[in-house]
PDB file of C-alpha atoms in Angstrom:
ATOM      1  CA  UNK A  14      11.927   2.684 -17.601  1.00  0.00           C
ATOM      2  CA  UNK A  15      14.518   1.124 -15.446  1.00  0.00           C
ATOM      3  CA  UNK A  16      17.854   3.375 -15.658  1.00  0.00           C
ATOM      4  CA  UNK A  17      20.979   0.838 -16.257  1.00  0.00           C
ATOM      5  CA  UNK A  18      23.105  -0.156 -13.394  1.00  0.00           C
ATOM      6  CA  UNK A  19      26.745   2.201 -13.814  1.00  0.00           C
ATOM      7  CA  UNK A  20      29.206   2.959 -12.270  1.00  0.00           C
ATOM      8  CA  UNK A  21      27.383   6.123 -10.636  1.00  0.00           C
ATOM      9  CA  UNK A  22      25.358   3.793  -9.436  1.00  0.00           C
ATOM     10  CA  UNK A  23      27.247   2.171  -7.058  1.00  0.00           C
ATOM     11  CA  UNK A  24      28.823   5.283  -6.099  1.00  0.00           C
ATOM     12  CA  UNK A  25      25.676   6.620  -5.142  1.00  0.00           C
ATOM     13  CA  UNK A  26      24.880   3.529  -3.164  1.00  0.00           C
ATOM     14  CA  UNK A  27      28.468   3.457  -1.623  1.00  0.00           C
ATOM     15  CA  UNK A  28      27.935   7.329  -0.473  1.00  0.00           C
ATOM     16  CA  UNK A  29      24.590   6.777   1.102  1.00  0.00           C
ATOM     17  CA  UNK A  30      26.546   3.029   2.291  1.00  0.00           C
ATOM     18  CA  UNK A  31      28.946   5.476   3.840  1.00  0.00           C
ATOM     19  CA  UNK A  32      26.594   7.706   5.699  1.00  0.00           C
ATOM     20  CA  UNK A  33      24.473   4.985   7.093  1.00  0.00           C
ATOM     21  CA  UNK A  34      27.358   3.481   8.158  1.00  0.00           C
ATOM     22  CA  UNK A  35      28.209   6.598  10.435  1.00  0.00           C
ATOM     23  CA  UNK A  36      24.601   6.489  11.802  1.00  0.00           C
ATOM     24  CA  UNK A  37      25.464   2.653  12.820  1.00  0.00           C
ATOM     25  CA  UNK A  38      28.906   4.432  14.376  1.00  0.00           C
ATOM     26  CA  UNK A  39      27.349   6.503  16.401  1.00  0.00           C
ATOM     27  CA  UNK A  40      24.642   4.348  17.237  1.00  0.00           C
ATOM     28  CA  UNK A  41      27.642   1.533  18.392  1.00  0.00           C
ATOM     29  CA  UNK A  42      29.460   4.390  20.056  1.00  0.00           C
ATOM     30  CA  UNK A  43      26.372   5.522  21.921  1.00  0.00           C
ATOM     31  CA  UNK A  44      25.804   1.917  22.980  1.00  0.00           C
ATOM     32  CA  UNK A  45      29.516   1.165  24.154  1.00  0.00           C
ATOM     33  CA  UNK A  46      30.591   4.603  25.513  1.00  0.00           C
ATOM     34  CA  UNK A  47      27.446   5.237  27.663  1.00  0.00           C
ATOM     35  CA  UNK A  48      26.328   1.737  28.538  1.00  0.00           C
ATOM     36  CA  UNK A  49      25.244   3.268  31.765  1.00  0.00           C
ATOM     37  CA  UNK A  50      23.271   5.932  30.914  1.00  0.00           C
ATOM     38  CA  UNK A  51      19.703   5.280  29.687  1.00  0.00           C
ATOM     39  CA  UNK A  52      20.097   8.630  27.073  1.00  0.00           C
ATOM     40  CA  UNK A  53      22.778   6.892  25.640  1.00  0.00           C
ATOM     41  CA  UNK A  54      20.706   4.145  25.468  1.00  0.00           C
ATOM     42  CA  UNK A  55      17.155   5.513  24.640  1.00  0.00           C
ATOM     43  CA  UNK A  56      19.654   7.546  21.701  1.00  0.00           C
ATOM     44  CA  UNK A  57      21.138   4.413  20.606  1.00  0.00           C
ATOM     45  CA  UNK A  58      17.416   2.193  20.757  1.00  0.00           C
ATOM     46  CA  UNK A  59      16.371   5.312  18.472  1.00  0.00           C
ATOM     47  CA  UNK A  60      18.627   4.872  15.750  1.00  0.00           C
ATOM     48  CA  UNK A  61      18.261   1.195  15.701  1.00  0.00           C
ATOM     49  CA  UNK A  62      14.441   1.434  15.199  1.00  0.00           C
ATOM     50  CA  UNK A  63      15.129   4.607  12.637  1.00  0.00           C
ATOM     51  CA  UNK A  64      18.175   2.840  10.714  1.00  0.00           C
ATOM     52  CA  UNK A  65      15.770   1.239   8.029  1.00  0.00           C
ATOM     53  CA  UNK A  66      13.675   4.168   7.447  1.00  0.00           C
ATOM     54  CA  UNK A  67      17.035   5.903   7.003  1.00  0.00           C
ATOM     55  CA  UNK A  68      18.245   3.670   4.759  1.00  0.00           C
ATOM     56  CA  UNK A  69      14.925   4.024   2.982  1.00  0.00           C
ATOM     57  CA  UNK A  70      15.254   7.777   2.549  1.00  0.00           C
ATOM     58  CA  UNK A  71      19.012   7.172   1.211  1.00  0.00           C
ATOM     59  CA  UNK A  72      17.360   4.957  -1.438  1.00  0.00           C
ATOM     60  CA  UNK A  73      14.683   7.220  -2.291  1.00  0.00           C
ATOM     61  CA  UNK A  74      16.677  10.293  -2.513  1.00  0.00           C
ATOM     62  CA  UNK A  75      19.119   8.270  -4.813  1.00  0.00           C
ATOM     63  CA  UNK A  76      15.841   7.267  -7.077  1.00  0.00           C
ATOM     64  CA  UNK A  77      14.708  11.109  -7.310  1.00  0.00           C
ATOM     65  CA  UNK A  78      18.137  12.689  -8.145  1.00  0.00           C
ATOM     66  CA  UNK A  79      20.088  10.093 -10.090  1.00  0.00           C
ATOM     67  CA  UNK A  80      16.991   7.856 -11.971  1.00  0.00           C
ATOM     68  CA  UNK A  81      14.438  10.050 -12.850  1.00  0.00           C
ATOM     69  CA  UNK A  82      12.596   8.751  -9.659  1.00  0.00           C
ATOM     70  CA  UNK A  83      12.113   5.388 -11.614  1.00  0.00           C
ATOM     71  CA  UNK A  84      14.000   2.784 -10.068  1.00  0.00           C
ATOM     72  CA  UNK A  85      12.664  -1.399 -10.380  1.00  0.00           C
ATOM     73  CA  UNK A  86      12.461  -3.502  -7.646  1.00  0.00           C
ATOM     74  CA  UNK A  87      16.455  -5.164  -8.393  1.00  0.00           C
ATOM     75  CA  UNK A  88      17.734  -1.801  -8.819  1.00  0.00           C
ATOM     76  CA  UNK A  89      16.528  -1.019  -5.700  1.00  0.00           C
ATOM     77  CA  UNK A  90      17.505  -4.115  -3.861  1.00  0.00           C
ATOM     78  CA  UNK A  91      21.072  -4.222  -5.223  1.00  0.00           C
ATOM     79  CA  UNK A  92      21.437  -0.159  -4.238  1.00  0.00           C
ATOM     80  CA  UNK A  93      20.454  -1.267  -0.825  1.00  0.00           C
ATOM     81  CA  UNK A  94      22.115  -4.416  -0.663  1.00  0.00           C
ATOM     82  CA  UNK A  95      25.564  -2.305  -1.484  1.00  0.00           C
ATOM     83  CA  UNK A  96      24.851   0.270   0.971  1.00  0.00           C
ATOM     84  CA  UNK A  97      24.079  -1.691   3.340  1.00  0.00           C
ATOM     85  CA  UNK A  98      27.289  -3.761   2.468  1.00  0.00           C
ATOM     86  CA  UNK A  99      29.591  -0.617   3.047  1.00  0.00           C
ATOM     87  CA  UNK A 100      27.945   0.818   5.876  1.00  0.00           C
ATOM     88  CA  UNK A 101      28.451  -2.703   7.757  1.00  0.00           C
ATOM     89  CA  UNK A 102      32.625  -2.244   6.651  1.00  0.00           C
ATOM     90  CA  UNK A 103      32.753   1.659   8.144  1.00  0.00           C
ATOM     91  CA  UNK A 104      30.773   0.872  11.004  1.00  0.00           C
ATOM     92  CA  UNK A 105      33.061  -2.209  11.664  1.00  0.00           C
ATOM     93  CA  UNK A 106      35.717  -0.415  10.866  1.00  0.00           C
ATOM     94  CA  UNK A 107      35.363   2.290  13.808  1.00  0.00           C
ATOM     95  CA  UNK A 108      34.288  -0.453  16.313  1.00  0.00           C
ATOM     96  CA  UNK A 109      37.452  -2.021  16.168  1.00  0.00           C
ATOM     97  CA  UNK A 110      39.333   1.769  16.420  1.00  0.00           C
ATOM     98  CA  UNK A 111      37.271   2.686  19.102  1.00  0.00           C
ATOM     99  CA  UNK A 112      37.622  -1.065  21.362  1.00  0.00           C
ATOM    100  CA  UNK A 113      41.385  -1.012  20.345  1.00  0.00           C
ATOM    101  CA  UNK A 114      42.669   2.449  21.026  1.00  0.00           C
ATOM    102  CA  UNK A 115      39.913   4.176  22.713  1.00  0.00           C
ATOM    103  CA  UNK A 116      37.813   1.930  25.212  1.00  0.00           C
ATOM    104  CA  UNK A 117      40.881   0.609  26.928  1.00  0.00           C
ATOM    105  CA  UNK A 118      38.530  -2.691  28.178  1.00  0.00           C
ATOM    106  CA  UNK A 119      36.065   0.003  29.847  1.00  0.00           C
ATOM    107  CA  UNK A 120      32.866  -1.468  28.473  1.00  0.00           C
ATOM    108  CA  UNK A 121      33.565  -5.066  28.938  1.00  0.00           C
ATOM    109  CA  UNK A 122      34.564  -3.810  32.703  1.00  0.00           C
ATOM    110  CA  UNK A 123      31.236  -1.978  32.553  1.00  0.00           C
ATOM    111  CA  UNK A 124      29.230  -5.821  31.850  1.00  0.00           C
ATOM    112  CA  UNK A 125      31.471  -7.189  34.132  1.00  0.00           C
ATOM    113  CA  UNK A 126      30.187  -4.906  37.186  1.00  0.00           C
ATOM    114  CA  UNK A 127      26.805  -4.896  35.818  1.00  0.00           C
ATOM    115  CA  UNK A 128      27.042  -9.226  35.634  1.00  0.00           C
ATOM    116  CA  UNK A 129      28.107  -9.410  39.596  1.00  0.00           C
ATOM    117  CA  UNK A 130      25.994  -6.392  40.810  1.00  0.00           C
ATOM    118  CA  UNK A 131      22.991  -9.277  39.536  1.00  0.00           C
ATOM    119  CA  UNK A 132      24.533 -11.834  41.108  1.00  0.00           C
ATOM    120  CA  UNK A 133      24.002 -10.416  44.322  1.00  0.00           C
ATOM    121  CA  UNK A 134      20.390  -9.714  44.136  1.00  0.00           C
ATOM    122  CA  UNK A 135      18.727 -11.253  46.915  1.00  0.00           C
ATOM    123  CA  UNK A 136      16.471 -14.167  45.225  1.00  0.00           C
ATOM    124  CA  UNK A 137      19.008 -15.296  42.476  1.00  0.00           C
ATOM    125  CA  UNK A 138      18.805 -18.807  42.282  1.00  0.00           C
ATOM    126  CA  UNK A 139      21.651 -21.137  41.690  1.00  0.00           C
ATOM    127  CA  UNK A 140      21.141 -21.668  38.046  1.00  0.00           C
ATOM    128  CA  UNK A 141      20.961 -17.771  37.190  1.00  0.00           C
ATOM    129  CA  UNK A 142      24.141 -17.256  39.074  1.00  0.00           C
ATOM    130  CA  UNK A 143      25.364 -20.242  37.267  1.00  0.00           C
ATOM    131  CA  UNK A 144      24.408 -18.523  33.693  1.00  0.00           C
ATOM    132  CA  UNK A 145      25.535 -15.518  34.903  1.00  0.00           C
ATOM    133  CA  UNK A 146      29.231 -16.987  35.716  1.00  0.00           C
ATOM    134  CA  UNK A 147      29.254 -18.339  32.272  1.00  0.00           C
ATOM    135  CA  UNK A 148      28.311 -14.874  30.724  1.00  0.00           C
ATOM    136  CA  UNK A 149      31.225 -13.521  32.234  1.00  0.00           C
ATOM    137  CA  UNK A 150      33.837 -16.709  31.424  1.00  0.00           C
ATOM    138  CA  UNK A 151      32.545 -15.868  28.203  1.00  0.00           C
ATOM    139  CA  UNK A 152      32.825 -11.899  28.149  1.00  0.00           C
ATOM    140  CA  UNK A 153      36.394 -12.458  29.732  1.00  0.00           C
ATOM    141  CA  UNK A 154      37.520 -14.464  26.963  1.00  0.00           C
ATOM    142  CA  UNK A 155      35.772 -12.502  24.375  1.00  0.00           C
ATOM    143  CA  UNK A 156      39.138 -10.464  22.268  1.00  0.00           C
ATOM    144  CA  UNK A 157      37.720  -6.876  20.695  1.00  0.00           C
ATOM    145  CA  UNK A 158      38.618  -8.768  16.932  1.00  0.00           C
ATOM    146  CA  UNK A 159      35.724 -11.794  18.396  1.00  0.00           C
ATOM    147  CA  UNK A 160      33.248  -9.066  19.142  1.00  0.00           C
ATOM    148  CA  UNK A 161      33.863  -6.921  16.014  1.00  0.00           C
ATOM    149  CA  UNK A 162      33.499 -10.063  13.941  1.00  0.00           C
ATOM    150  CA  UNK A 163      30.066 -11.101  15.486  1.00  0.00           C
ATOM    151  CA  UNK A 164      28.822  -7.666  15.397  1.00  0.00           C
ATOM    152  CA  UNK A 165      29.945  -7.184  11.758  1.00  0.00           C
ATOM    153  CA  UNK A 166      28.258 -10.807  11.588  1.00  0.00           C
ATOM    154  CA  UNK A 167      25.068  -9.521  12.833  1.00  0.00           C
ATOM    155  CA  UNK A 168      25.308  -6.631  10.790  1.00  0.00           C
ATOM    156  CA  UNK A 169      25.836  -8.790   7.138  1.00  0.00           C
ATOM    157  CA  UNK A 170      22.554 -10.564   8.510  1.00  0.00           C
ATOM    158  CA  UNK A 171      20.163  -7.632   8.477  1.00  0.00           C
ATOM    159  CA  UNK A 172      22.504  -7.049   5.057  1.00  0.00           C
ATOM    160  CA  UNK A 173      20.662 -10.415   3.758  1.00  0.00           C
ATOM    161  CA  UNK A 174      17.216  -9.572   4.996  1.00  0.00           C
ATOM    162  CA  UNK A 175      16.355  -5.978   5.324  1.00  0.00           C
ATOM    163  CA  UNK A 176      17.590  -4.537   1.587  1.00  0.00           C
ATOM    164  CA  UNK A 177      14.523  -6.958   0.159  1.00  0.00           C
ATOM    165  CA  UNK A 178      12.318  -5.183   2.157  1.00  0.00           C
ATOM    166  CA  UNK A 179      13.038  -2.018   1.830  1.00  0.00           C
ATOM    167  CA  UNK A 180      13.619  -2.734  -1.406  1.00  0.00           C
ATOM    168  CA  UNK A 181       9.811  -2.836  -1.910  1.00  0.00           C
ATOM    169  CA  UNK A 182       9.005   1.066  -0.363  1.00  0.00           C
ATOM    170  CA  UNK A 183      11.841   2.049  -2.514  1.00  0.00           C
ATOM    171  CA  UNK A 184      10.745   1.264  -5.820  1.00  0.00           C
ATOM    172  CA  UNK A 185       8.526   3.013  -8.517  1.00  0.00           C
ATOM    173  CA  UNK A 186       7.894   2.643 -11.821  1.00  0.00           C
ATOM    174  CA  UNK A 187       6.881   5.447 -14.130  1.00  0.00           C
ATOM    175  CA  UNK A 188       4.889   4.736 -16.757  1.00  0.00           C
TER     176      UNK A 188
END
């Protein structure tokens, strides 16, 4: 029998929101501070691919402890839906401190570099260095509030998609 949506209950999802949300941190912060280094990047990649499983395991744990590992498919989707809600605020959240008082414009520098170090590949053609010059008009006027908003944007779109999926592995029914 489905256990009734409480309080606890979106506690629970808003402390497994929280710790998912620190995966997505670190993830972020892997991706930003070490956008040269393919560890960094092979470490952030790998908790990209892992984040729904993770999220999955939040959910399930939540089901065993809390609901007498009964939990229906809405109580599962609305768990994940809030998690995945408050994980996209934290992780937010710490993108903006880290671009604002950490970062200093290091990682936008970092594109820039990358962005001309292509342009003077021998083959470019005029219309890639054309793109190119309007990825980095665009990076330039890019403010770290525009970039936290489309990456908190992102995030609130794998918030509408991936919860009723997971949703699905997450439930059980005991009869």
């Amino acid at each position: 029998m489905d256990t009734p949506i409480n309080k606890e209950f979106y506690q629970g999802a808003m402390r497994c929101g929280t710790a998912l949300g620190a995966v997505w941190s670190i993830m972020y912060l892997l991706l930003f501070a070490g956008a040269t280094s393919m560890l960094s990047i092979s470490l952030c990649l790998t908790l990209y691919i892992a984040s729904p499983f993770i999220a999955a395991r939040y959910a399930a744990g939540y089901r065993r402890k809390e609901c007498d590992n009964a939990m229906g498919y809405m109580q599962a989707w609305i768990f994940l839906l809030y998690m995945y809600i408050c994980a996209t605020l934290l992780s937010a959240l710490v993108i903006y401190i880290y671009f604002s008082y950490i970062d200093g414009g290091a990682f936008f520098m970092t594109l820039q570099k990358m962005l001309d170090e292509s342009m003077k590949i021998a083959g470019t053609d005029e219309l890639m260095i054309k793109q190119i010059e309007q990825t980095k008009n665009i990076i330039e006027n890019t403010t770290t509030s525009d970039f936290v908003w489309q990456l908190m944007n992102n995030n609130l779109l794998s918030t509408t998609i991936l919860p009723a999926i997971i949703a699905f592995f997450v439930k059980r029914n005991n009869k």
